[in-house]
């Protein structure tokens, strides 16, 4: 069979299921970076890594939309073995979202500080609630390079 070039391998990775999380993260971080160019000091980016407790938690990990129970503080709407850590995270996240809707800034009295997005740090929301290096910087840089290359051909 024909050996693939490095470019073909990278393009095949972009479409793989393993990269869905990375593609979503790249899109959000790219949007935030572009937004910052036109509206400095107004973008906030988070990385949710809390595994919802319960059956198959290890298999599913932290999944897309899993944060909604916390954002809307609706843990009681489903039967899971929630812990006090889940309750605390829901209180904090729902406060962040309410503050952001009201003021454009998620920060508020009694909440852990959430810094504005600056390209390399995001707010970690999960076991630890604190600024953290954006995960997958190498993958972000690869995807961004590929997206930029594709846009040059349009």
Short mmCIF file of N, CA and C in Angstrom, two decimals:
data_model
loop_
_atom_site.label_atom_id
_atom_site.label_comp_id
_atom_site.label_asym_id
_atom_site.label_seq_id
_atom_site.Cartn_x
_atom_site.Cartn_y
_atom_site.Cartn_z
N UNK A 1 0.83 -1.18 0.00
CA UNK A 1 0.00 0.00 0.00
C UNK A 1 0.87 1.24 0.00
N UNK A 2 0.28 2.34 -0.42
CA UNK A 2 1.01 3.60 -0.54
C UNK A 2 1.25 4.21 0.84
N UNK A 3 2.49 4.63 1.06
CA UNK A 3 2.82 5.29 2.32
C UNK A 3 2.27 6.72 2.30
N UNK A 4 1.66 7.13 3.41
CA UNK A 4 1.07 8.47 3.49
C UNK A 4 2.13 9.50 3.86
N UNK A 5 1.93 10.69 3.37
CA UNK A 5 2.81 11.79 3.74
C UNK A 5 2.41 12.28 5.14
N UNK A 6 3.30 13.07 5.75
CA UNK A 6 2.99 13.62 7.08
C UNK A 6 1.72 14.47 7.01
N UNK A 7 1.54 15.21 5.91
CA UNK A 7 0.35 16.04 5.76
C UNK A 7 -0.91 15.17 5.70
N UNK A 8 -0.87 14.07 4.94
CA UNK A 8 -2.03 13.18 4.85
C UNK A 8 -2.36 12.53 6.19
N UNK A 9 -1.33 12.20 6.94
CA UNK A 9 -1.55 11.61 8.27
C UNK A 9 -2.23 12.62 9.18
N UNK A 10 -1.74 13.86 9.17
CA UNK A 10 -2.35 14.90 10.01
C UNK A 10 -3.80 15.13 9.62
N UNK A 11 -4.09 15.17 8.32
CA UNK A 11 -5.47 15.38 7.89
C UNK A 11 -6.36 14.21 8.31
N UNK A 12 -5.84 12.99 8.29
CA UNK A 12 -6.66 11.85 8.71
C UNK A 12 -6.94 11.91 10.21
N UNK A 13 -6.00 12.44 10.98
CA UNK A 13 -6.22 12.60 12.42
C UNK A 13 -7.31 13.61 12.71
N UNK A 14 -7.42 14.64 11.88
CA UNK A 14 -8.43 15.68 12.09
C UNK A 14 -9.83 15.06 12.06
N UNK A 15 -10.03 14.03 11.26
CA UNK A 15 -11.35 13.43 11.15
C UNK A 15 -11.59 12.26 12.09
N UNK A 16 -10.62 11.86 12.86
CA UNK A 16 -10.79 10.68 13.70
C UNK A 16 -11.62 10.98 14.94
N UNK A 17 -12.27 9.97 15.47
CA UNK A 17 -13.08 10.14 16.68
C UNK A 17 -12.23 10.58 17.86
N UNK A 18 -10.97 10.17 17.88
CA UNK A 18 -10.08 10.54 18.98
C UNK A 18 -9.90 12.05 19.05
N UNK A 19 -10.12 12.72 17.95
CA UNK A 19 -9.84 14.16 17.91
C UNK A 19 -11.07 15.03 18.09
N UNK A 20 -12.23 14.46 18.35
CA UNK A 20 -13.44 15.26 18.49
C UNK A 20 -13.27 16.29 19.59
N UNK A 21 -12.78 15.86 20.75
CA UNK A 21 -12.58 16.79 21.86
C UNK A 21 -11.60 17.88 21.47
N UNK A 22 -10.52 17.49 20.82
CA UNK A 22 -9.50 18.45 20.43
C UNK A 22 -10.04 19.44 19.40
N UNK A 23 -10.83 18.96 18.44
CA UNK A 23 -11.39 19.86 17.43
C UNK A 23 -12.32 20.87 18.08
N UNK A 24 -13.13 20.42 19.04
CA UNK A 24 -14.02 21.35 19.73
C UNK A 24 -13.21 22.39 20.50
N UNK A 25 -12.18 21.93 21.19
CA UNK A 25 -11.35 22.84 21.97
C UNK A 25 -10.63 23.84 21.06
N UNK A 26 -10.14 23.37 19.94
CA UNK A 26 -9.46 24.26 19.00
C UNK A 26 -10.41 25.33 18.50
N UNK A 27 -11.62 24.93 18.16
CA UNK A 27 -12.61 25.89 17.67
C UNK A 27 -12.92 26.97 18.70
N UNK A 28 -13.11 26.57 19.93
CA UNK A 28 -13.44 27.53 20.98
C UNK A 28 -12.25 28.44 21.29
N UNK A 29 -11.07 27.86 21.36
CA UNK A 29 -9.89 28.69 21.65
C UNK A 29 -9.56 29.61 20.47
N UNK A 30 -9.77 29.13 19.25
CA UNK A 30 -9.53 29.98 18.08
C UNK A 30 -10.52 31.14 18.08
N UNK A 31 -11.78 30.85 18.37
CA UNK A 31 -12.79 31.91 18.44
C UNK A 31 -12.41 32.93 19.51
N UNK A 32 -12.02 32.45 20.69
CA UNK A 32 -11.65 33.35 21.79
C UNK A 32 -10.44 34.20 21.41
N UNK A 33 -9.46 33.60 20.73
CA UNK A 33 -8.26 34.35 20.31
C UNK A 33 -8.63 35.44 19.31
N UNK A 34 -9.49 35.11 18.35
CA UNK A 34 -9.91 36.11 17.38
C UNK A 34 -10.77 37.19 18.03
N UNK A 35 -11.61 36.79 18.95
CA UNK A 35 -12.46 37.75 19.68
C UNK A 35 -11.59 38.75 20.45
N UNK A 36 -10.53 38.24 21.05
CA UNK A 36 -9.63 39.10 21.82
C UNK A 36 -8.98 40.17 20.95
N UNK A 37 -8.79 39.89 19.68
CA UNK A 37 -8.17 40.88 18.79
C UNK A 37 -9.07 42.11 18.61
N UNK A 38 -10.37 41.89 18.65
CA UNK A 38 -11.32 42.98 18.40
C UNK A 38 -11.98 43.52 19.67
N UNK A 39 -12.04 42.70 20.70
CA UNK A 39 -12.67 43.09 21.97
C UNK A 39 -11.77 42.63 23.12
N UNK A 40 -10.66 43.31 23.32
CA UNK A 40 -9.72 42.88 24.38
C UNK A 40 -10.41 42.78 25.74
N UNK A 41 -9.93 41.86 26.51
CA UNK A 41 -10.39 41.68 27.89
C UNK A 41 -11.84 41.27 28.01
N UNK A 42 -12.37 40.52 27.03
CA UNK A 42 -13.78 40.15 27.15
C UNK A 42 -14.06 38.67 26.94
N UNK A 43 -13.04 37.86 26.73
CA UNK A 43 -13.27 36.42 26.50
C UNK A 43 -12.83 35.61 27.73
N UNK A 44 -13.64 34.63 28.06
CA UNK A 44 -13.35 33.71 29.17
C UNK A 44 -13.52 32.30 28.62
N UNK A 45 -12.52 31.45 28.85
CA UNK A 45 -12.53 30.08 28.34
C UNK A 45 -12.33 29.13 29.51
N UNK A 46 -13.05 28.01 29.49
CA UNK A 46 -12.92 27.03 30.56
C UNK A 46 -12.60 25.66 30.00
N UNK A 47 -12.09 24.81 30.87
CA UNK A 47 -11.84 23.41 30.55
C UNK A 47 -12.49 22.58 31.64
N UNK A 48 -13.57 21.89 31.29
CA UNK A 48 -14.32 21.08 32.24
C UNK A 48 -13.78 19.66 32.21
N UNK A 49 -13.29 19.18 33.34
CA UNK A 49 -12.71 17.83 33.37
C UNK A 49 -13.30 16.95 34.46
N UNK A 50 -14.47 17.29 34.95
CA UNK A 50 -15.12 16.49 36.00
C UNK A 50 -15.84 15.29 35.36
N UNK A 51 -15.51 14.12 35.83
CA UNK A 51 -16.22 12.92 35.41
C UNK A 51 -17.49 12.82 36.23
N UNK A 52 -18.63 12.77 35.58
CA UNK A 52 -19.87 12.64 36.32
C UNK A 52 -19.84 11.31 37.07
N UNK A 53 -20.20 11.32 38.35
CA UNK A 53 -20.14 10.08 39.12
C UNK A 53 -21.22 9.10 38.67
N UNK A 54 -20.92 7.83 38.82
CA UNK A 54 -21.90 6.81 38.48
C UNK A 54 -21.36 5.76 37.55
N UNK A 55 -22.26 4.95 37.09
CA UNK A 55 -21.94 3.83 36.20
C UNK A 55 -21.19 4.33 34.96
N UNK A 56 -20.16 3.62 34.59
CA UNK A 56 -19.35 3.89 33.39
C UNK A 56 -18.62 5.24 33.41
N UNK A 57 -18.43 5.79 34.59
CA UNK A 57 -17.74 7.07 34.71
C UNK A 57 -16.33 7.00 34.11
N UNK A 58 -15.63 5.92 34.39
CA UNK A 58 -14.26 5.78 33.86
C UNK A 58 -14.27 5.69 32.34
N UNK A 59 -15.27 5.02 31.78
CA UNK A 59 -15.35 4.84 30.33
C UNK A 59 -15.66 6.16 29.64
N UNK A 60 -16.64 6.90 30.13
CA UNK A 60 -17.07 8.13 29.47
C UNK A 60 -16.22 9.34 29.83
N UNK A 61 -15.64 9.36 31.01
CA UNK A 61 -14.83 10.50 31.41
C UNK A 61 -15.67 11.77 31.46
N UNK A 62 -15.02 12.90 31.30
CA UNK A 62 -15.71 14.19 31.23
C UNK A 62 -16.15 14.37 29.79
N UNK A 63 -17.45 14.42 29.56
CA UNK A 63 -17.96 14.44 28.19
C UNK A 63 -18.69 15.74 27.87
N UNK A 64 -18.81 16.01 26.56
CA UNK A 64 -19.51 17.20 26.08
C UNK A 64 -20.94 17.20 26.61
N UNK A 65 -21.33 18.26 27.21
CA UNK A 65 -22.64 18.53 27.82
C UNK A 65 -22.71 18.04 29.26
N UNK A 66 -21.71 17.32 29.74
CA UNK A 66 -21.72 16.87 31.13
C UNK A 66 -21.70 18.03 32.10
N UNK A 67 -21.17 19.18 31.67
CA UNK A 67 -21.09 20.33 32.56
C UNK A 67 -22.44 21.01 32.78
N UNK A 68 -23.44 20.67 31.97
CA UNK A 68 -24.73 21.36 32.08
C UNK A 68 -25.42 21.14 33.42
N UNK A 69 -25.24 19.97 34.03
CA UNK A 69 -25.81 19.73 35.36
C UNK A 69 -25.27 20.74 36.36
N UNK A 70 -24.02 21.12 36.16
CA UNK A 70 -23.35 22.05 37.07
C UNK A 70 -23.70 23.50 36.73
N UNK A 71 -23.66 23.83 35.45
CA UNK A 71 -23.96 25.20 35.01
C UNK A 71 -25.34 25.64 35.48
N UNK A 72 -26.33 24.74 35.38
CA UNK A 72 -27.69 25.10 35.76
C UNK A 72 -28.06 24.60 37.16
N UNK A 73 -27.06 24.07 37.87
CA UNK A 73 -27.27 23.59 39.24
C UNK A 73 -28.49 22.68 39.33
N UNK A 74 -28.49 21.67 38.45
CA UNK A 74 -29.61 20.73 38.39
C UNK A 74 -29.18 19.30 38.72
N UNK A 75 -28.27 19.16 39.66
CA UNK A 75 -27.80 17.83 40.03
C UNK A 75 -28.96 16.93 40.47
N UNK A 76 -29.94 17.50 41.13
CA UNK A 76 -31.06 16.72 41.65
C UNK A 76 -31.99 16.20 40.55
N UNK A 77 -31.80 16.64 39.32
CA UNK A 77 -32.69 16.23 38.24
C UNK A 77 -32.40 14.82 37.71
N UNK A 78 -31.30 14.22 38.16
CA UNK A 78 -30.96 12.87 37.71
C UNK A 78 -30.34 12.10 38.88
N UNK A 79 -30.53 10.80 38.83
CA UNK A 79 -29.99 9.98 39.92
C UNK A 79 -28.56 9.58 39.62
N UNK A 80 -27.66 10.20 40.34
CA UNK A 80 -26.24 9.87 40.30
C UNK A 80 -25.73 9.99 41.73
N UNK A 81 -24.65 9.31 42.03
CA UNK A 81 -24.10 9.41 43.39
C UNK A 81 -23.29 10.70 43.58
N UNK A 82 -23.99 11.85 43.50
CA UNK A 82 -23.33 13.14 43.65
C UNK A 82 -22.65 13.24 45.00
N UNK A 83 -21.58 13.99 45.06
CA UNK A 83 -20.83 14.19 46.31
C UNK A 83 -20.88 15.68 46.68
N UNK A 84 -20.32 16.00 47.82
CA UNK A 84 -20.26 17.41 48.22
C UNK A 84 -19.39 18.21 47.24
N UNK A 85 -18.41 17.56 46.63
CA UNK A 85 -17.59 18.24 45.62
C UNK A 85 -18.43 18.64 44.41
N UNK A 86 -19.37 17.77 44.03
CA UNK A 86 -20.25 18.08 42.91
C UNK A 86 -21.15 19.27 43.26
N UNK A 87 -21.68 19.27 44.48
CA UNK A 87 -22.55 20.36 44.91
C UNK A 87 -21.80 21.68 44.91
N UNK A 88 -20.58 21.67 45.42
CA UNK A 88 -19.76 22.89 45.44
C UNK A 88 -19.47 23.36 44.02
N UNK A 89 -19.09 22.44 43.14
CA UNK A 89 -18.80 22.80 41.75
C UNK A 89 -20.04 23.38 41.08
N UNK A 90 -21.21 22.81 41.32
CA UNK A 90 -22.45 23.33 40.73
C UNK A 90 -22.75 24.74 41.24
N UNK A 91 -22.55 24.97 42.52
CA UNK A 91 -22.79 26.31 43.07
C UNK A 91 -21.87 27.34 42.44
N UNK A 92 -20.61 26.98 42.30
CA UNK A 92 -19.63 27.91 41.72
C UNK A 92 -19.92 28.14 40.23
N UNK A 93 -20.12 27.05 39.48
CA UNK A 93 -20.33 27.21 38.05
C UNK A 93 -21.62 27.97 37.74
N UNK A 94 -22.69 27.67 38.46
CA UNK A 94 -23.94 28.39 38.19
C UNK A 94 -23.79 29.87 38.55
N UNK A 95 -23.00 30.18 39.56
CA UNK A 95 -22.74 31.59 39.90
C UNK A 95 -21.91 32.27 38.82
N UNK A 96 -20.90 31.57 38.31
CA UNK A 96 -20.10 32.12 37.21
C UNK A 96 -21.01 32.49 36.03
N UNK A 97 -21.87 31.55 35.63
CA UNK A 97 -22.72 31.77 34.45
C UNK A 97 -23.70 32.92 34.71
N UNK A 98 -24.29 32.97 35.88
CA UNK A 98 -25.23 34.06 36.19
C UNK A 98 -24.51 35.40 36.17
N UNK A 99 -23.32 35.45 36.74
CA UNK A 99 -22.54 36.69 36.74
C UNK A 99 -22.20 37.12 35.32
N UNK A 100 -21.81 36.16 34.50
CA UNK A 100 -21.43 36.48 33.12
C UNK A 100 -22.63 37.02 32.34
N UNK A 101 -23.78 36.40 32.53
CA UNK A 101 -24.99 36.88 31.85
C UNK A 101 -25.31 38.31 32.29
N UNK A 102 -25.18 38.59 33.57
CA UNK A 102 -25.54 39.90 34.11
C UNK A 102 -24.53 40.99 33.80
N UNK A 103 -23.23 40.63 33.77
CA UNK A 103 -22.20 41.67 33.70
C UNK A 103 -21.16 41.49 32.58
N UNK A 104 -21.14 40.32 31.95
CA UNK A 104 -20.09 40.05 30.97
C UNK A 104 -18.80 39.56 31.61
N UNK A 105 -18.84 39.33 32.91
CA UNK A 105 -17.67 38.87 33.66
C UNK A 105 -18.14 37.80 34.65
N UNK A 106 -17.56 36.60 34.60
CA UNK A 106 -18.03 35.54 35.51
C UNK A 106 -17.63 35.72 36.97
N UNK A 107 -16.67 36.58 37.22
CA UNK A 107 -16.16 36.74 38.58
C UNK A 107 -17.17 37.41 39.50
N UNK A 108 -17.07 37.06 40.77
CA UNK A 108 -17.97 37.65 41.76
C UNK A 108 -17.47 37.36 43.17
N UNK A 109 -18.10 37.99 44.12
CA UNK A 109 -17.71 37.84 45.52
C UNK A 109 -17.76 36.38 45.95
N UNK A 110 -16.69 35.94 46.60
CA UNK A 110 -16.64 34.59 47.14
C UNK A 110 -16.33 33.49 46.14
N UNK A 111 -16.11 33.85 44.88
CA UNK A 111 -15.80 32.84 43.85
C UNK A 111 -14.30 32.82 43.56
N UNK A 112 -13.78 31.65 43.19
CA UNK A 112 -12.38 31.61 42.75
C UNK A 112 -12.21 32.51 41.52
N UNK A 113 -11.13 33.25 41.46
CA UNK A 113 -10.90 34.18 40.35
C UNK A 113 -10.80 33.42 39.03
N UNK A 114 -11.47 33.95 37.99
CA UNK A 114 -11.43 33.39 36.64
C UNK A 114 -10.79 34.45 35.75
N UNK A 115 -9.54 34.26 35.32
CA UNK A 115 -8.87 35.27 34.50
C UNK A 115 -9.42 35.31 33.07
N UNK A 116 -9.26 36.46 32.46
CA UNK A 116 -9.64 36.59 31.06
C UNK A 116 -8.71 35.71 30.23
N UNK A 117 -9.23 35.27 29.09
CA UNK A 117 -8.45 34.40 28.21
C UNK A 117 -7.28 35.16 27.59
N UNK A 118 -6.12 34.53 27.63
CA UNK A 118 -4.90 35.11 27.07
C UNK A 118 -4.16 34.13 26.17
N UNK A 119 -4.83 33.10 25.69
CA UNK A 119 -4.22 32.19 24.74
C UNK A 119 -3.56 30.96 25.30
N UNK A 120 -3.13 30.99 26.55
CA UNK A 120 -2.47 29.81 27.08
C UNK A 120 -3.09 29.30 28.37
N UNK A 121 -3.87 30.13 29.04
CA UNK A 121 -4.50 29.69 30.28
C UNK A 121 -6.00 29.74 30.16
N UNK A 122 -6.65 28.74 30.73
CA UNK A 122 -8.09 28.65 30.77
C UNK A 122 -8.50 28.39 32.22
N UNK A 123 -9.76 28.55 32.52
CA UNK A 123 -10.23 28.25 33.87
C UNK A 123 -10.54 26.76 33.96
N UNK A 124 -9.83 26.06 34.82
CA UNK A 124 -10.13 24.66 35.05
C UNK A 124 -11.37 24.54 35.91
N UNK A 125 -12.32 23.73 35.48
CA UNK A 125 -13.54 23.48 36.23
C UNK A 125 -13.70 21.98 36.39
N UNK A 126 -13.48 21.50 37.59
CA UNK A 126 -13.56 20.07 37.84
C UNK A 126 -13.09 19.78 39.24
N UNK A 127 -12.17 18.83 39.37
CA UNK A 127 -11.61 18.52 40.68
C UNK A 127 -10.92 19.74 41.27
N UNK A 128 -10.29 20.54 40.40
CA UNK A 128 -9.64 21.78 40.80
C UNK A 128 -10.31 22.92 40.05
N UNK A 129 -10.62 23.98 40.78
CA UNK A 129 -11.24 25.16 40.17
C UNK A 129 -10.21 26.27 40.25
N UNK A 130 -9.46 26.43 39.16
CA UNK A 130 -8.37 27.40 39.14
C UNK A 130 -7.85 27.55 37.71
N UNK A 131 -7.18 28.66 37.43
CA UNK A 131 -6.56 28.80 36.12
C UNK A 131 -5.56 27.67 35.89
N UNK A 132 -5.53 27.20 34.66
CA UNK A 132 -4.64 26.10 34.30
C UNK A 132 -4.17 26.30 32.87
N UNK A 133 -3.02 25.71 32.56
CA UNK A 133 -2.57 25.75 31.18
C UNK A 133 -3.58 25.03 30.31
N UNK A 134 -3.88 25.61 29.17
CA UNK A 134 -4.82 24.98 28.25
C UNK A 134 -4.26 23.63 27.82
N UNK A 135 -5.03 22.56 28.02
CA UNK A 135 -4.52 21.24 27.65
C UNK A 135 -4.36 21.11 26.14
N UNK A 136 -3.40 20.30 25.75
CA UNK A 136 -3.22 19.97 24.34
C UNK A 136 -2.67 21.10 23.49
N UNK A 137 -1.77 21.91 24.04
CA UNK A 137 -1.22 23.01 23.26
C UNK A 137 -0.59 22.53 21.96
N UNK A 138 0.10 21.40 22.00
CA UNK A 138 0.72 20.88 20.78
C UNK A 138 -0.33 20.53 19.74
N UNK A 139 -1.45 19.93 20.17
CA UNK A 139 -2.52 19.59 19.23
C UNK A 139 -3.21 20.86 18.73
N UNK A 140 -3.39 21.84 19.62
CA UNK A 140 -3.99 23.11 19.21
C UNK A 140 -3.14 23.75 18.13
N UNK A 141 -1.83 23.82 18.36
CA UNK A 141 -0.93 24.43 17.38
C UNK A 141 -0.99 23.69 16.04
N UNK A 142 -1.04 22.35 16.07
CA UNK A 142 -1.12 21.56 14.84
C UNK A 142 -2.42 21.86 14.10
N UNK A 143 -3.55 21.80 14.80
CA UNK A 143 -4.83 22.07 14.17
C UNK A 143 -4.89 23.49 13.62
N UNK A 144 -4.41 24.45 14.42
CA UNK A 144 -4.46 25.84 13.99
C UNK A 144 -3.62 26.02 12.73
N UNK A 145 -2.46 25.38 12.67
CA UNK A 145 -1.61 25.45 11.48
C UNK A 145 -2.35 24.87 10.27
N UNK A 146 -3.01 23.73 10.47
CA UNK A 146 -3.73 23.09 9.37
C UNK A 146 -4.92 23.93 8.92
N UNK A 147 -5.65 24.51 9.87
CA UNK A 147 -6.79 25.35 9.51
C UNK A 147 -6.30 26.57 8.74
N UNK A 148 -5.24 27.18 9.22
CA UNK A 148 -4.68 28.35 8.55
C UNK A 148 -4.25 28.00 7.12
N UNK A 149 -3.60 26.83 6.95
CA UNK A 149 -3.17 26.39 5.62
C UNK A 149 -4.38 26.19 4.70
N UNK A 150 -5.45 25.60 5.23
CA UNK A 150 -6.66 25.38 4.42
C UNK A 150 -7.30 26.70 4.05
N UNK A 151 -7.33 27.66 4.96
CA UNK A 151 -7.94 28.96 4.69
C UNK A 151 -7.16 29.73 3.62
N UNK A 152 -5.86 29.50 3.55
CA UNK A 152 -5.04 30.17 2.54
C UNK A 152 -5.41 29.74 1.13
N UNK A 153 -6.02 28.56 1.00
CA UNK A 153 -6.39 28.03 -0.30
C UNK A 153 -7.81 28.40 -0.72
N UNK A 154 -8.53 29.09 0.12
CA UNK A 154 -9.91 29.48 -0.23
C UNK A 154 -9.95 30.73 -1.07
#
